[in-house]
Short mmCIF file of C-alpha atoms in Angstrom, two decimals:
data_model
loop_
_atom_site.label_atom_id
_atom_site.label_comp_id
_atom_site.label_asym_id
_atom_site.label_seq_id
_atom_site.Cartn_x
_atom_site.Cartn_y
_atom_site.Cartn_z
CA UNK A 1 48.99 -48.22 1.75
CA UNK A 2 51.75 -48.96 -0.67
CA UNK A 3 52.20 -51.49 -3.42
CA UNK A 4 53.88 -54.11 -1.06
CA UNK A 5 50.82 -54.15 1.16
CA UNK A 6 48.46 -54.71 -1.80
CA UNK A 7 50.73 -57.42 -3.27
CA UNK A 8 50.60 -59.14 0.09
CA UNK A 9 46.79 -58.96 0.26
CA UNK A 10 46.45 -60.37 -3.27
CA UNK A 11 48.75 -63.25 -2.48
CA UNK A 12 46.69 -64.15 0.60
CA UNK A 13 43.45 -63.90 -1.34
CA UNK A 14 44.95 -66.18 -4.05
CA UNK A 15 45.78 -68.75 -1.39
CA UNK A 16 42.41 -68.64 0.07
CA UNK A 17 40.72 -69.03 -3.25
CA UNK A 18 42.89 -72.00 -4.04
CA UNK A 19 42.11 -73.64 -0.77
CA UNK A 20 45.80 -73.54 0.39
CA UNK A 21 45.15 -73.46 4.04
CA UNK A 22 48.61 -74.65 5.00
CA UNK A 23 50.73 -72.61 2.44
CA UNK A 24 51.75 -69.82 4.78
CA UNK A 25 53.15 -72.30 7.29
CA UNK A 26 56.37 -72.22 5.37
CA UNK A 27 56.84 -68.59 6.08
CA UNK A 28 59.10 -69.39 9.05
CA UNK A 29 61.59 -70.97 6.61
CA UNK A 30 61.19 -68.91 3.54
CA UNK A 31 61.99 -65.10 3.56
CA UNK A 32 60.73 -64.84 -0.07
CA UNK A 33 57.36 -66.29 1.03
CA UNK A 34 57.24 -63.89 3.88
CA UNK A 35 57.77 -60.94 1.56
CA UNK A 36 55.13 -62.28 -0.90
CA UNK A 37 52.57 -62.58 1.89
CA UNK A 38 53.48 -59.43 3.73
CA UNK A 39 54.72 -61.24 6.90
CA UNK A 40 57.40 -59.42 8.81
CA UNK A 41 60.37 -60.94 10.77
CA UNK A 42 62.51 -57.78 11.21
CA UNK A 43 62.01 -54.13 12.17
CA UNK A 44 63.00 -51.28 9.95
CA UNK A 45 65.23 -49.59 12.59
CA UNK A 46 68.67 -50.87 11.76
CA UNK A 47 70.18 -49.32 14.89
CA UNK A 48 67.78 -51.37 17.08
CA UNK A 49 66.70 -54.81 18.15
CA UNK A 50 63.12 -55.83 19.15
CA UNK A 51 62.78 -58.09 22.26
CA UNK A 52 59.69 -60.16 22.20
CA UNK A 53 58.20 -62.60 24.60
CA UNK A 54 55.48 -65.29 23.87
CA UNK A 55 53.02 -67.42 25.86
CA UNK A 56 52.15 -65.20 28.88
CA UNK A 57 51.04 -63.84 31.08
CA UNK A 58 52.50 -66.13 33.76
CA UNK A 59 51.99 -65.51 37.49
CA UNK A 60 55.75 -65.70 38.25
CA UNK A 61 57.52 -65.50 34.92
CA UNK A 62 55.89 -62.25 33.70
CA UNK A 63 56.45 -60.25 36.83
CA UNK A 64 60.09 -61.41 36.94
CA UNK A 65 60.55 -60.54 33.30
CA UNK A 66 58.93 -57.11 33.86
CA UNK A 67 61.27 -56.43 36.76
CA UNK A 68 64.31 -57.35 34.74
CA UNK A 69 63.21 -55.06 31.93
CA UNK A 70 62.42 -52.17 34.33
CA UNK A 71 65.80 -52.44 35.93
CA UNK A 72 67.50 -52.19 32.49
CA UNK A 73 65.19 -49.54 31.14
CA UNK A 74 64.13 -51.77 28.20
CA UNK A 75 60.78 -51.88 26.48
CA UNK A 76 59.59 -55.12 24.88
CA UNK A 77 56.69 -56.74 23.09
CA UNK A 78 54.57 -59.43 24.73
CA UNK A 79 52.43 -61.80 22.48
CA UNK A 80 49.69 -62.87 24.86
CA UNK A 81 47.64 -66.07 24.99
CA UNK A 82 43.95 -65.35 25.49
CA UNK A 83 43.30 -68.21 27.89
CA UNK A 84 46.18 -67.00 30.07
CA UNK A 85 44.99 -63.29 29.99
CA UNK A 86 41.42 -64.57 31.11
CA UNK A 87 43.08 -66.11 34.21
CA UNK A 88 45.31 -63.04 34.92
CA UNK A 89 43.73 -59.89 33.55
CA UNK A 90 45.46 -57.70 36.06
CA UNK A 91 48.92 -58.97 35.02
CA UNK A 92 48.11 -58.33 31.36
CA UNK A 93 47.18 -54.69 32.28
CA UNK A 94 50.45 -54.40 34.20
CA UNK A 95 52.43 -55.21 31.02
CA UNK A 96 50.83 -52.26 29.23
CA UNK A 97 51.10 -50.00 32.30
CA UNK A 98 54.82 -50.64 32.30
CA UNK A 99 55.10 -49.22 28.85
CA UNK A 100 55.36 -52.48 26.82
CA UNK A 101 53.56 -53.48 23.62
CA UNK A 102 51.04 -56.37 23.54
CA UNK A 103 50.20 -58.43 20.56
CA UNK A 104 47.90 -61.43 19.75
CA UNK A 105 49.33 -64.96 20.12
CA UNK A 106 45.96 -66.78 19.93
CA UNK A 107 43.41 -67.79 22.53
CA UNK A 108 44.77 -71.27 22.97
CA UNK A 109 48.30 -72.30 22.16
CA UNK A 110 47.66 -74.68 19.33
CA UNK A 111 49.32 -75.59 15.95
CA UNK A 112 46.87 -73.81 13.57
CA UNK A 113 47.38 -76.44 10.90
CA UNK A 114 45.33 -78.79 13.14
CA UNK A 115 42.25 -76.32 12.99
CA UNK A 116 39.63 -75.62 10.48
CA UNK A 117 39.83 -72.03 8.98
CA UNK A 118 36.67 -71.01 11.01
CA UNK A 119 38.28 -72.40 14.19
CA UNK A 120 41.40 -70.28 13.47
CA UNK A 121 39.42 -67.12 13.00
CA UNK A 122 37.30 -67.68 16.10
CA UNK A 123 40.36 -68.41 18.22
CA UNK A 124 42.07 -65.17 17.17
CA UNK A 125 39.04 -62.96 17.53
CA UNK A 126 38.36 -64.39 21.05
CA UNK A 127 41.95 -63.67 22.07
CA UNK A 128 41.77 -60.11 20.77
CA UNK A 129 38.51 -59.42 22.63
CA UNK A 130 39.97 -60.67 25.99
CA UNK A 131 43.20 -58.73 25.55
CA UNK A 132 41.34 -55.49 24.69
CA UNK A 133 39.03 -56.02 27.71
CA UNK A 134 41.97 -56.68 30.09
CA UNK A 135 44.39 -53.98 28.84
CA UNK A 136 42.24 -51.32 27.20
CA UNK A 137 44.62 -51.57 24.23
CA UNK A 138 43.82 -52.81 20.72
CA UNK A 139 46.70 -55.02 19.47
CA UNK A 140 48.41 -54.14 16.27
CA UNK A 141 50.78 -57.13 16.09
CA UNK A 142 50.19 -60.83 15.62
CA UNK A 143 52.41 -63.90 16.06
CA UNK A 144 50.99 -67.44 15.70
CA UNK A 145 51.98 -70.23 18.14
CA UNK A 146 55.11 -72.09 16.99
CA UNK A 147 55.38 -69.51 14.28
CA UNK A 148 52.95 -71.57 12.10
CA UNK A 149 50.74 -69.48 10.01
CA UNK A 150 47.77 -70.42 7.93
CA UNK A 151 45.78 -68.60 5.20
CA UNK A 152 42.88 -68.19 7.61
CA UNK A 153 45.22 -66.62 10.14
CA UNK A 154 46.65 -64.16 7.68
CA UNK A 155 43.24 -63.21 6.41
CA UNK A 156 42.07 -62.57 9.93
CA UNK A 157 45.18 -60.51 10.65
CA UNK A 158 44.61 -58.51 7.53
CA UNK A 159 41.01 -57.76 8.30
CA UNK A 160 41.87 -56.78 11.91
CA UNK A 161 44.83 -54.64 10.73
CA UNK A 162 47.38 -56.65 12.67
CA UNK A 163 50.97 -56.85 11.40
CA UNK A 164 52.14 -60.48 11.50
CA UNK A 165 55.63 -60.58 13.01
CA UNK A 166 57.85 -63.66 13.25
CA UNK A 167 61.47 -63.44 14.37
CA UNK A 168 65.14 -63.67 13.22
CA UNK A 169 66.85 -64.77 16.46
CA UNK A 170 65.53 -66.99 19.28
CA UNK A 171 66.87 -68.24 22.52
CA UNK A 172 65.43 -71.77 22.20
CA UNK A 173 64.47 -71.19 25.97
CA UNK A 174 61.58 -73.58 26.04
CA UNK A 175 63.77 -76.65 26.07
CA UNK A 176 64.58 -78.42 29.35
CA UNK A 177 68.16 -78.48 28.36
CA UNK A 178 68.48 -74.68 28.03
CA UNK A 179 70.58 -72.69 30.43
CA UNK A 180 70.89 -68.93 30.91
CA UNK A 181 74.26 -69.11 28.98
CA UNK A 182 72.81 -71.12 25.98
CA UNK A 183 69.80 -68.82 25.75
CA UNK A 184 71.91 -65.66 25.70
CA UNK A 185 74.30 -67.27 23.17
CA UNK A 186 71.62 -68.37 20.77
CA UNK A 187 69.59 -65.22 21.11
CA UNK A 188 72.43 -63.00 20.27
CA UNK A 189 74.41 -65.11 17.69
CA UNK A 190 75.30 -62.96 14.75
CA UNK A 191 73.08 -60.17 16.17
CA UNK A 192 72.40 -57.35 13.76
CA UNK A 193 70.26 -54.24 13.62
CA UNK A 194 66.63 -54.94 12.76
CA UNK A 195 66.64 -58.36 14.32
CA UNK A 196 63.61 -59.58 16.28
CA UNK A 197 64.50 -61.84 19.26
CA UNK A 198 62.11 -64.44 20.48
CA UNK A 199 61.93 -65.45 24.13
CA UNK A 200 59.25 -66.77 26.46
CA UNK A 201 58.18 -65.33 29.81
CA UNK A 202 56.05 -68.35 30.69
CA UNK A 203 56.22 -72.19 30.82
CA UNK A 204 52.63 -72.98 30.21
CA UNK A 205 53.49 -74.75 27.02
CA UNK A 206 57.19 -75.58 27.46
CA UNK A 207 59.68 -77.15 29.98
CA UNK A 208 58.69 -76.54 33.60
CA UNK A 209 60.65 -73.59 35.07
CA UNK A 210 61.96 -72.55 31.66
CA UNK A 211 61.10 -68.93 32.25
CA UNK A 212 63.51 -68.85 35.22
CA UNK A 213 66.43 -69.48 32.90
CA UNK A 214 65.14 -66.91 30.42
CA UNK A 215 64.95 -64.20 33.21
CA UNK A 216 68.41 -65.18 34.23
CA UNK A 217 69.68 -64.83 30.58
CA UNK A 218 68.18 -61.24 30.13
CA UNK A 219 70.95 -59.25 31.62
CA UNK A 220 73.51 -61.03 29.39
CA UNK A 221 71.32 -60.47 26.33
CA UNK A 222 70.82 -56.83 27.12
CA UNK A 223 74.56 -56.37 27.69
CA UNK A 224 75.40 -57.93 24.35
CA UNK A 225 72.88 -55.74 22.51
CA UNK A 226 74.52 -52.72 24.17
CA UNK A 227 78.02 -54.07 23.23
CA UNK A 228 77.01 -54.40 19.67
CA UNK A 229 76.18 -50.68 19.64
CA UNK A 230 72.47 -51.34 19.24
CA UNK A 231 69.52 -50.24 21.29
CA UNK A 232 66.00 -51.76 21.90
CA UNK A 233 62.87 -50.75 19.98
CA UNK A 234 59.38 -51.95 19.90
CA UNK A 235 57.70 -52.67 16.50
CA UNK A 236 55.07 -50.18 15.62
CA UNK A 237 52.58 -50.01 12.80
CA UNK A 238 50.91 -46.52 13.06
CA UNK A 239 49.43 -46.73 9.59
CA UNK A 240 48.29 -50.32 9.70
CA UNK A 241 49.89 -53.62 8.91
CA UNK A 242 53.15 -53.74 7.10
CA UNK A 243 53.84 -50.01 6.91
CA UNK A 244 56.96 -48.04 7.87
CA UNK A 245 58.01 -50.18 10.82
CA UNK A 246 58.63 -53.23 8.73
CA UNK A 247 61.37 -53.93 6.16
CA UNK A 248 59.56 -54.67 2.80
#
């Protein structure tokens, strides 16, 4: 592991020692804090874009998303919610069987700032156990609900060797006002190599039916990535968190 990894670990330990439970929550708005804490929001491949989906699996949204990706020959990353995996284990397994990557999103979809550090840790470990049991795959990526990190979440991710990954582009597809056109426009605005795009394949925690508009937007998003001369890639961390797949 390189110096950047160790600097991130030391910064997290310092936060924990000072009782700064909420400090990492600002990562979503501060690239410099992301770097200091070793939190990724891009991939290193500047010829590619990473397509990611949160909040699943969903009984209708996930199969529809998988079919759209299959038709386009695109691999993506799915950040799974443990309580949803527990209800649909076969569907979680289907995601992996289709060649996609799965990551931890938490067991329940909650703002981590409202939880005690021990509750955060227990939530994440419970999610991991269910995902592993359902898919046979040990997750290597982690994204918190709402993009809100805490010191306890980062410490757990570090200990489990998960790479925390936020995003640089999002479709704002959870809103009731979103349409396929607005989702595609927002997800691809000023798109560049290395970007991580956030979408949702479920409406468990968002506007009812929002996944339908996301699925409708996917062909436009995929076309625009192609028109930009980019391809799709999935984040990987073969040597552990924050290694070669992530921009330092």
